[in-house]
């Protein structure tokens, strides 16, 4: 959950998408911000079954179950 901007290091996560899937991981991204990242995560969600992108602020959703079950929280 974050504001989707370059300073958050999202490019590193985008570069690791295939590795995350190969290792059995699931990536859930919640946030809005720079249209570049919103479009990138939307495209990745369509391309990979292990990517979920929720284009909203976390305060408007029921996100705690995701956090409770997460092995990593970035």
mmCIF file of N, CA, C and O in Angstrom:
data_model
loop_
_atom_site.group_PDB
_atom_site.id
_atom_site.type_symbol
_atom_site.label_atom_id
_atom_site.label_comp_id
_atom_site.label_asym_id
_atom_site.label_seq_id
_atom_site.Cartn_x
_atom_site.Cartn_y
_atom_site.Cartn_z
ATOM 1 N N UNK A 1 0.845 -1.162 0.000
ATOM 2 C CA UNK A 1 0.000 0.000 0.000
ATOM 3 C C UNK A 1 0.892 1.227 0.000
ATOM 4 O O UNK A 1 1.704 1.383 0.907
ATOM 5 N N UNK A 2 0.771 2.021 -1.031
ATOM 6 C CA UNK A 2 1.589 3.220 -1.080
ATOM 7 C C UNK A 2 1.112 4.164 -2.165
ATOM 8 O O UNK A 2 0.268 3.803 -2.987
ATOM 9 N N UNK A 3 1.660 5.333 -2.130
ATOM 10 C CA UNK A 3 1.492 6.279 -3.216
ATOM 11 C C UNK A 3 2.440 5.804 -4.306
ATOM 12 O O UNK A 3 3.628 5.588 -4.065
ATOM 13 N N UNK A 4 1.931 5.606 -5.489
ATOM 14 C CA UNK A 4 2.727 5.038 -6.575
ATOM 15 C C UNK A 4 3.574 6.126 -7.233
ATOM 16 O O UNK A 4 3.114 6.830 -8.130
ATOM 17 N N UNK A 5 4.812 6.262 -6.748
ATOM 18 C CA UNK A 5 5.758 7.237 -7.281
ATOM 19 C C UNK A 5 7.131 6.587 -7.389
ATOM 20 O O UNK A 5 7.430 5.607 -6.712
ATOM 21 N N UNK A 6 7.978 7.142 -8.226
ATOM 22 C CA UNK A 6 9.312 6.594 -8.484
ATOM 23 C C UNK A 6 10.138 6.437 -7.213
ATOM 24 O O UNK A 6 10.873 5.464 -7.043
ATOM 25 N N UNK A 7 10.012 7.385 -6.294
ATOM 26 C CA UNK A 7 10.821 7.380 -5.071
ATOM 27 C C UNK A 7 10.574 6.169 -4.178
ATOM 28 O O UNK A 7 11.369 5.870 -3.298
ATOM 29 N N UNK A 8 9.496 5.449 -4.395
ATOM 30 C CA UNK A 8 9.181 4.264 -3.587
ATOM 31 C C UNK A 8 9.921 3.012 -4.055
ATOM 32 O O UNK A 8 9.818 1.967 -3.438
ATOM 33 N N UNK A 9 10.650 3.101 -5.164
ATOM 34 C CA UNK A 9 11.396 1.939 -5.644
ATOM 35 C C UNK A 9 10.552 0.925 -6.391
ATOM 36 O O UNK A 9 10.910 -0.256 -6.468
ATOM 37 N N UNK A 10 9.461 1.371 -6.950
ATOM 38 C CA UNK A 10 8.547 0.456 -7.632
ATOM 39 C C UNK A 10 9.159 -0.190 -8.869
ATOM 40 O O UNK A 10 8.751 -1.287 -9.258
ATOM 41 N N UNK A 11 10.145 0.459 -9.472
ATOM 42 C CA UNK A 11 10.798 -0.134 -10.643
ATOM 43 C C UNK A 11 11.480 -1.452 -10.296
ATOM 44 O O UNK A 11 11.496 -2.384 -11.102
ATOM 45 N N UNK A 12 12.023 -1.550 -9.084
ATOM 46 C CA UNK A 12 12.653 -2.798 -8.649
ATOM 47 C C UNK A 12 11.620 -3.920 -8.530
ATOM 48 O O UNK A 12 11.884 -5.069 -8.875
ATOM 49 N N UNK A 13 10.445 -3.572 -8.041
ATOM 50 C CA UNK A 13 9.376 -4.564 -7.902
ATOM 51 C C UNK A 13 8.894 -5.003 -9.282
ATOM 52 O O UNK A 13 8.698 -6.190 -9.536
ATOM 53 N N UNK A 14 8.714 -4.038 -10.180
ATOM 54 C CA UNK A 14 8.285 -4.362 -11.535
ATOM 55 C C UNK A 14 9.297 -5.287 -12.210
ATOM 56 O O UNK A 14 8.928 -6.267 -12.859
ATOM 57 N N UNK A 15 10.576 -5.009 -12.021
ATOM 58 C CA UNK A 15 11.625 -5.855 -12.609
ATOM 59 C C UNK A 15 11.625 -7.270 -12.033
ATOM 60 O O UNK A 15 12.088 -8.204 -12.681
ATOM 61 N N UNK A 16 11.115 -7.436 -10.828
ATOM 62 C CA UNK A 16 11.147 -8.739 -10.155
ATOM 63 C C UNK A 16 9.852 -9.534 -10.314
ATOM 64 O O UNK A 16 9.723 -10.613 -9.729
ATOM 65 N N UNK A 17 8.923 -9.058 -11.120
ATOM 66 C CA UNK A 17 7.615 -9.714 -11.244
ATOM 67 C C UNK A 17 7.743 -11.187 -11.636
ATOM 68 O O UNK A 17 7.105 -12.046 -11.033
ATOM 69 N N UNK A 18 8.554 -11.500 -12.617
ATOM 70 C CA UNK A 18 8.682 -12.895 -13.054
ATOM 71 C C UNK A 18 9.310 -13.760 -11.963
ATOM 72 O O UNK A 18 8.903 -14.900 -11.757
ATOM 73 N N UNK A 19 10.286 -13.220 -11.264
ATOM 74 C CA UNK A 19 10.927 -13.959 -10.174
ATOM 75 C C UNK A 19 9.940 -14.218 -9.047
ATOM 76 O O UNK A 19 9.907 -15.325 -8.486
ATOM 77 N N UNK A 20 9.144 -13.232 -8.715
ATOM 78 C CA UNK A 20 8.127 -13.400 -7.662
ATOM 79 C C UNK A 20 7.208 -14.564 -8.025
ATOM 80 O O UNK A 20 6.934 -15.434 -7.197
ATOM 81 N N UNK A 21 6.738 -14.587 -9.251
ATOM 82 C CA UNK A 21 5.859 -15.676 -9.689
ATOM 83 C C UNK A 21 6.558 -17.022 -9.729
ATOM 84 O O UNK A 21 5.989 -18.031 -9.328
ATOM 85 N N UNK A 22 7.797 -17.037 -10.200
ATOM 86 C CA UNK A 22 8.551 -18.293 -10.290
ATOM 87 C C UNK A 22 8.788 -18.913 -8.916
ATOM 88 O O UNK A 22 8.870 -20.132 -8.794
ATOM 89 N N UNK A 23 8.872 -18.077 -7.905
ATOM 90 C CA UNK A 23 9.090 -18.565 -6.541
ATOM 91 C C UNK A 23 7.784 -18.843 -5.810
ATOM 92 O O UNK A 23 7.787 -19.159 -4.622
ATOM 93 N N UNK A 24 6.663 -18.708 -6.515
ATOM 94 C CA UNK A 24 5.367 -18.999 -5.907
ATOM 95 C C UNK A 24 4.759 -17.839 -5.160
ATOM 96 O O UNK A 24 3.799 -18.016 -4.409
ATOM 97 N N UNK A 25 5.292 -16.662 -5.350
ATOM 98 C CA UNK A 25 4.790 -15.496 -4.642
ATOM 99 C C UNK A 25 3.601 -14.857 -5.339
ATOM 100 O O UNK A 25 3.316 -15.119 -6.501
ATOM 101 N N UNK A 26 2.906 -14.039 -4.594
ATOM 102 C CA UNK A 26 1.799 -13.248 -5.108
ATOM 103 C C UNK A 26 2.077 -11.804 -4.733
ATOM 104 O O UNK A 26 2.441 -11.504 -3.596
ATOM 105 N N UNK A 27 1.918 -10.903 -5.664
ATOM 106 C CA UNK A 27 2.125 -9.478 -5.412
ATOM 107 C C UNK A 27 0.788 -8.767 -5.434
ATOM 108 O O UNK A 27 0.058 -8.830 -6.427
ATOM 109 N N UNK A 28 0.449 -8.111 -4.340
ATOM 110 C CA UNK A 28 -0.764 -7.308 -4.249
ATOM 111 C C UNK A 28 -0.327 -5.868 -4.042
ATOM 112 O O UNK A 28 0.346 -5.551 -3.059
ATOM 113 N N UNK A 29 -0.691 -5.008 -4.969
ATOM 114 C CA UNK A 29 -0.328 -3.592 -4.911
ATOM 115 C C UNK A 29 -1.606 -2.798 -4.726
ATOM 116 O O UNK A 29 -2.567 -2.948 -5.483
ATOM 117 N N UNK A 30 -1.622 -1.942 -3.698
ATOM 118 C CA UNK A 30 -2.769 -1.082 -3.421
ATOM 119 C C UNK A 30 -2.286 0.353 -3.434
ATOM 120 O O UNK A 30 -1.392 0.709 -2.662
ATOM 121 N N UNK A 31 -2.833 1.172 -4.306
ATOM 122 C CA UNK A 31 -2.446 2.575 -4.297
ATOM 123 C C UNK A 31 -2.749 3.278 -5.600
ATOM 124 O O UNK A 31 -3.147 2.671 -6.587
ATOM 125 N N UNK A 32 -2.566 4.571 -5.561
ATOM 126 C CA UNK A 32 -2.708 5.429 -6.730
ATOM 127 C C UNK A 32 -1.537 6.390 -6.742
ATOM 128 O O UNK A 32 -0.832 6.537 -5.749
ATOM 129 N N UNK A 33 -1.335 7.049 -7.861
ATOM 130 C CA UNK A 33 -0.246 8.011 -7.946
ATOM 131 C C UNK A 33 0.112 8.294 -9.382
ATOM 132 O O UNK A 33 -0.767 8.549 -10.213
ATOM 133 N N UNK A 34 1.386 8.199 -9.687
ATOM 134 C CA UNK A 34 1.891 8.474 -11.028
ATOM 135 C C UNK A 34 1.178 7.564 -12.040
ATOM 136 O O UNK A 34 1.193 6.342 -11.891
ATOM 137 N N UNK A 35 0.564 8.152 -13.071
ATOM 138 C CA UNK A 35 -0.132 7.337 -14.072
ATOM 139 C C UNK A 35 0.754 6.256 -14.707
ATOM 140 O O UNK A 35 0.250 5.195 -15.068
ATOM 141 N N UNK A 36 2.051 6.503 -14.818
ATOM 142 C CA UNK A 36 2.965 5.498 -15.371
ATOM 143 C C UNK A 36 2.883 4.204 -14.566
ATOM 144 O O UNK A 36 2.779 3.109 -15.131
ATOM 145 N N UNK A 37 2.936 4.309 -13.235
ATOM 146 C CA UNK A 37 2.909 3.113 -12.390
ATOM 147 C C UNK A 37 1.510 2.499 -12.337
ATOM 148 O O UNK A 37 1.373 1.275 -12.300
ATOM 149 N N UNK A 38 0.494 3.325 -12.335
ATOM 150 C CA UNK A 38 -0.864 2.788 -12.360
ATOM 151 C C UNK A 38 -1.073 1.958 -13.626
ATOM 152 O O UNK A 38 -1.611 0.844 -13.561
ATOM 153 N N UNK A 39 -0.642 2.473 -14.750
ATOM 154 C CA UNK A 39 -0.772 1.741 -16.014
ATOM 155 C C UNK A 39 0.113 0.499 -16.031
ATOM 156 O O UNK A 39 -0.296 -0.557 -16.533
ATOM 157 N N UNK A 40 1.320 0.609 -15.471
ATOM 158 C CA UNK A 40 2.234 -0.540 -15.438
ATOM 159 C C UNK A 40 1.645 -1.682 -14.618
ATOM 160 O O UNK A 40 1.654 -2.839 -15.056
ATOM 161 N N UNK A 41 1.123 -1.377 -13.428
ATOM 162 C CA UNK A 41 0.568 -2.438 -12.589
ATOM 163 C C UNK A 41 -0.737 -2.978 -13.158
ATOM 164 O O UNK A 41 -1.033 -4.167 -13.014
ATOM 165 N N UNK A 42 -1.512 -2.145 -13.836
ATOM 166 C CA UNK A 42 -2.718 -2.624 -14.516
ATOM 167 C C UNK A 42 -2.342 -3.620 -15.609
ATOM 168 O O UNK A 42 -2.958 -4.690 -15.735
ATOM 169 N N UNK A 43 -1.316 -3.296 -16.393
ATOM 170 C CA UNK A 43 -0.862 -4.196 -17.461
ATOM 171 C C UNK A 43 -0.280 -5.486 -16.881
ATOM 172 O O UNK A 43 -0.539 -6.578 -17.407
ATOM 173 N N UNK A 44 0.481 -5.377 -15.809
ATOM 174 C CA UNK A 44 1.073 -6.568 -15.193
ATOM 175 C C UNK A 44 -0.007 -7.483 -14.626
ATOM 176 O O UNK A 44 0.116 -8.705 -14.690
ATOM 177 N N UNK A 45 -1.059 -6.899 -14.076
ATOM 178 C CA UNK A 45 -2.160 -7.705 -13.539
ATOM 179 C C UNK A 45 -2.825 -8.511 -14.653
ATOM 180 O O UNK A 45 -3.217 -9.663 -14.451
ATOM 181 N N UNK A 46 -2.940 -7.913 -15.838
ATOM 182 C CA UNK A 46 -3.542 -8.614 -16.972
ATOM 183 C C UNK A 46 -2.620 -9.702 -17.517
ATOM 184 O O UNK A 46 -3.079 -10.726 -18.011
ATOM 185 N N UNK A 47 -1.315 -9.482 -17.406
ATOM 186 C CA UNK A 47 -0.337 -10.417 -17.972
ATOM 187 C C UNK A 47 0.005 -11.577 -17.046
ATOM 188 O O UNK A 47 0.258 -12.689 -17.508
ATOM 189 N N UNK A 48 0.011 -11.330 -15.734
ATOM 190 C CA UNK A 48 0.451 -12.346 -14.770
ATOM 191 C C UNK A 48 -0.657 -12.658 -13.771
ATOM 192 O O UNK A 48 -1.241 -11.761 -13.174
ATOM 193 N N UNK A 49 -0.883 -13.936 -13.536
ATOM 194 C CA UNK A 49 -1.930 -14.347 -12.593
ATOM 195 C C UNK A 49 -1.538 -14.115 -11.138
ATOM 196 O O UNK A 49 -2.393 -14.133 -10.263
ATOM 197 N N UNK A 50 -0.267 -13.876 -10.868
ATOM 198 C CA UNK A 50 0.179 -13.688 -9.485
ATOM 199 C C UNK A 50 0.277 -12.210 -9.095
ATOM 200 O O UNK A 50 0.798 -11.883 -8.032
ATOM 201 N N UNK A 51 -0.247 -11.314 -9.933
ATOM 202 C CA UNK A 51 -0.228 -9.881 -9.642
ATOM 203 C C UNK A 51 -1.666 -9.388 -9.500
ATOM 204 O O UNK A 51 -2.504 -9.647 -10.361
ATOM 205 N N UNK A 52 -1.926 -8.705 -8.399
ATOM 206 C CA UNK A 52 -3.223 -8.080 -8.163
ATOM 207 C C UNK A 52 -2.968 -6.602 -7.917
ATOM 208 O O UNK A 52 -2.163 -6.244 -7.048
ATOM 209 N N UNK A 53 -3.634 -5.752 -8.668
ATOM 210 C CA UNK A 53 -3.490 -4.309 -8.494
ATOM 211 C C UNK A 53 -4.843 -3.723 -8.134
ATOM 212 O O UNK A 53 -5.817 -3.886 -8.865
ATOM 213 N N UNK A 54 -4.901 -3.058 -7.001
ATOM 214 C CA UNK A 54 -6.120 -2.404 -6.534
ATOM 215 C C UNK A 54 -5.883 -0.902 -6.638
ATOM 216 O O UNK A 54 -5.073 -0.346 -5.893
ATOM 217 N N UNK A 55 -6.563 -0.269 -7.553
ATOM 218 C CA UNK A 55 -6.349 1.137 -7.873
ATOM 219 C C UNK A 55 -7.198 2.032 -6.973
ATOM 220 O O UNK A 55 -8.121 2.695 -7.433
ATOM 221 N N UNK A 56 -6.912 2.009 -5.687
ATOM 222 C CA UNK A 56 -7.602 2.852 -4.715
ATOM 223 C C UNK A 56 -6.696 3.044 -3.518
ATOM 224 O O UNK A 56 -5.728 2.317 -3.333
ATOM 225 N N UNK A 57 -7.050 4.007 -2.683
ATOM 226 C CA UNK A 57 -6.345 4.161 -1.419
ATOM 227 C C UNK A 57 -6.817 3.091 -0.450
ATOM 228 O O UNK A 57 -7.983 2.725 -0.429
ATOM 229 N N UNK A 58 -5.919 2.600 0.356
ATOM 230 C CA UNK A 58 -6.231 1.516 1.289
ATOM 231 C C UNK A 58 -7.312 1.905 2.287
ATOM 232 O O UNK A 58 -8.066 1.056 2.738
ATOM 233 N N UNK A 59 -7.404 3.173 2.642
ATOM 234 C CA UNK A 59 -8.386 3.584 3.632
ATOM 235 C C UNK A 59 -9.821 3.364 3.158
ATOM 236 O O UNK A 59 -10.738 3.329 3.957
ATOM 237 N N UNK A 60 -10.021 3.200 1.847
ATOM 238 C CA UNK A 60 -11.367 2.991 1.323
ATOM 239 C C UNK A 60 -11.701 1.514 1.162
ATOM 240 O O UNK A 60 -12.786 1.181 0.735
ATOM 241 N N UNK A 61 -10.771 0.647 1.497
ATOM 242 C CA UNK A 61 -10.968 -0.790 1.311
ATOM 243 C C UNK A 61 -10.768 -1.562 2.603
ATOM 244 O O UNK A 61 -10.221 -1.044 3.572
ATOM 245 N N UNK A 62 -11.134 -2.806 2.573
ATOM 246 C CA UNK A 62 -10.867 -3.688 3.707
ATOM 247 C C UNK A 62 -9.598 -4.469 3.422
ATOM 248 O O UNK A 62 -9.633 -5.607 2.986
ATOM 249 N N UNK A 63 -8.470 -3.880 3.708
ATOM 250 C CA UNK A 63 -7.175 -4.453 3.377
ATOM 251 C C UNK A 63 -6.569 -5.301 4.509
ATOM 252 O O UNK A 63 -5.756 -6.161 4.244
ATOM 253 N N UNK A 64 -6.930 -5.122 5.774
ATOM 254 C CA UNK A 64 -6.251 -5.877 6.845
ATOM 255 C C UNK A 64 -6.091 -7.370 6.629
ATOM 256 O O UNK A 64 -5.060 -7.917 6.995
ATOM 257 N N UNK A 65 -7.046 -8.112 6.024
ATOM 258 C CA UNK A 65 -6.786 -9.539 5.789
ATOM 259 C C UNK A 65 -5.570 -9.790 4.895
ATOM 260 O O UNK A 65 -4.850 -10.758 5.088
ATOM 261 N N UNK A 66 -5.321 -8.919 3.912
ATOM 262 C CA UNK A 66 -4.131 -9.053 3.079
ATOM 263 C C UNK A 66 -2.885 -8.901 3.927
ATOM 264 O O UNK A 66 -1.933 -9.659 3.805
ATOM 265 N N UNK A 67 -2.877 -7.902 4.793
ATOM 266 C CA UNK A 67 -1.717 -7.632 5.633
ATOM 267 C C UNK A 67 -1.492 -8.782 6.603
ATOM 268 O O UNK A 67 -0.373 -9.242 6.805
ATOM 269 N N UNK A 68 -2.555 -9.295 7.185
ATOM 270 C CA UNK A 68 -2.442 -10.371 8.172
ATOM 271 C C UNK A 68 -1.842 -11.636 7.562
ATOM 272 O O UNK A 68 -1.123 -12.367 8.214
ATOM 273 N N UNK A 69 -2.140 -11.894 6.286
ATOM 274 C CA UNK A 69 -1.662 -13.103 5.650
ATOM 275 C C UNK A 69 -0.374 -12.923 4.867
ATOM 276 O O UNK A 69 0.102 -13.870 4.253
ATOM 277 N N UNK A 70 0.187 -11.721 4.899
ATOM 278 C CA UNK A 70 1.373 -11.449 4.092
ATOM 279 C C UNK A 70 2.632 -11.977 4.751
ATOM 280 O O UNK A 70 2.810 -11.863 5.951
ATOM 281 N N UNK A 71 3.514 -12.569 3.943
ATOM 282 C CA UNK A 71 4.837 -12.959 4.430
ATOM 283 C C UNK A 71 5.774 -11.761 4.435
ATOM 284 O O UNK A 71 6.659 -11.670 5.259
ATOM 285 N N UNK A 72 5.578 -10.865 3.474
ATOM 286 C CA UNK A 72 6.366 -9.649 3.377
ATOM 287 C C UNK A 72 5.420 -8.482 3.178
ATOM 288 O O UNK A 72 4.436 -8.612 2.456
ATOM 289 N N UNK A 73 5.728 -7.392 3.797
ATOM 290 C CA UNK A 73 4.945 -6.186 3.616
ATOM 291 C C UNK A 73 5.896 -5.075 3.289
ATOM 292 O O UNK A 73 6.736 -4.702 4.111
ATOM 293 N N UNK A 74 5.861 -4.586 2.047
ATOM 294 C CA UNK A 74 6.779 -3.537 1.618
ATOM 295 C C UNK A 74 6.110 -2.191 1.725
ATOM 296 O O UNK A 74 4.996 -2.021 1.349
#
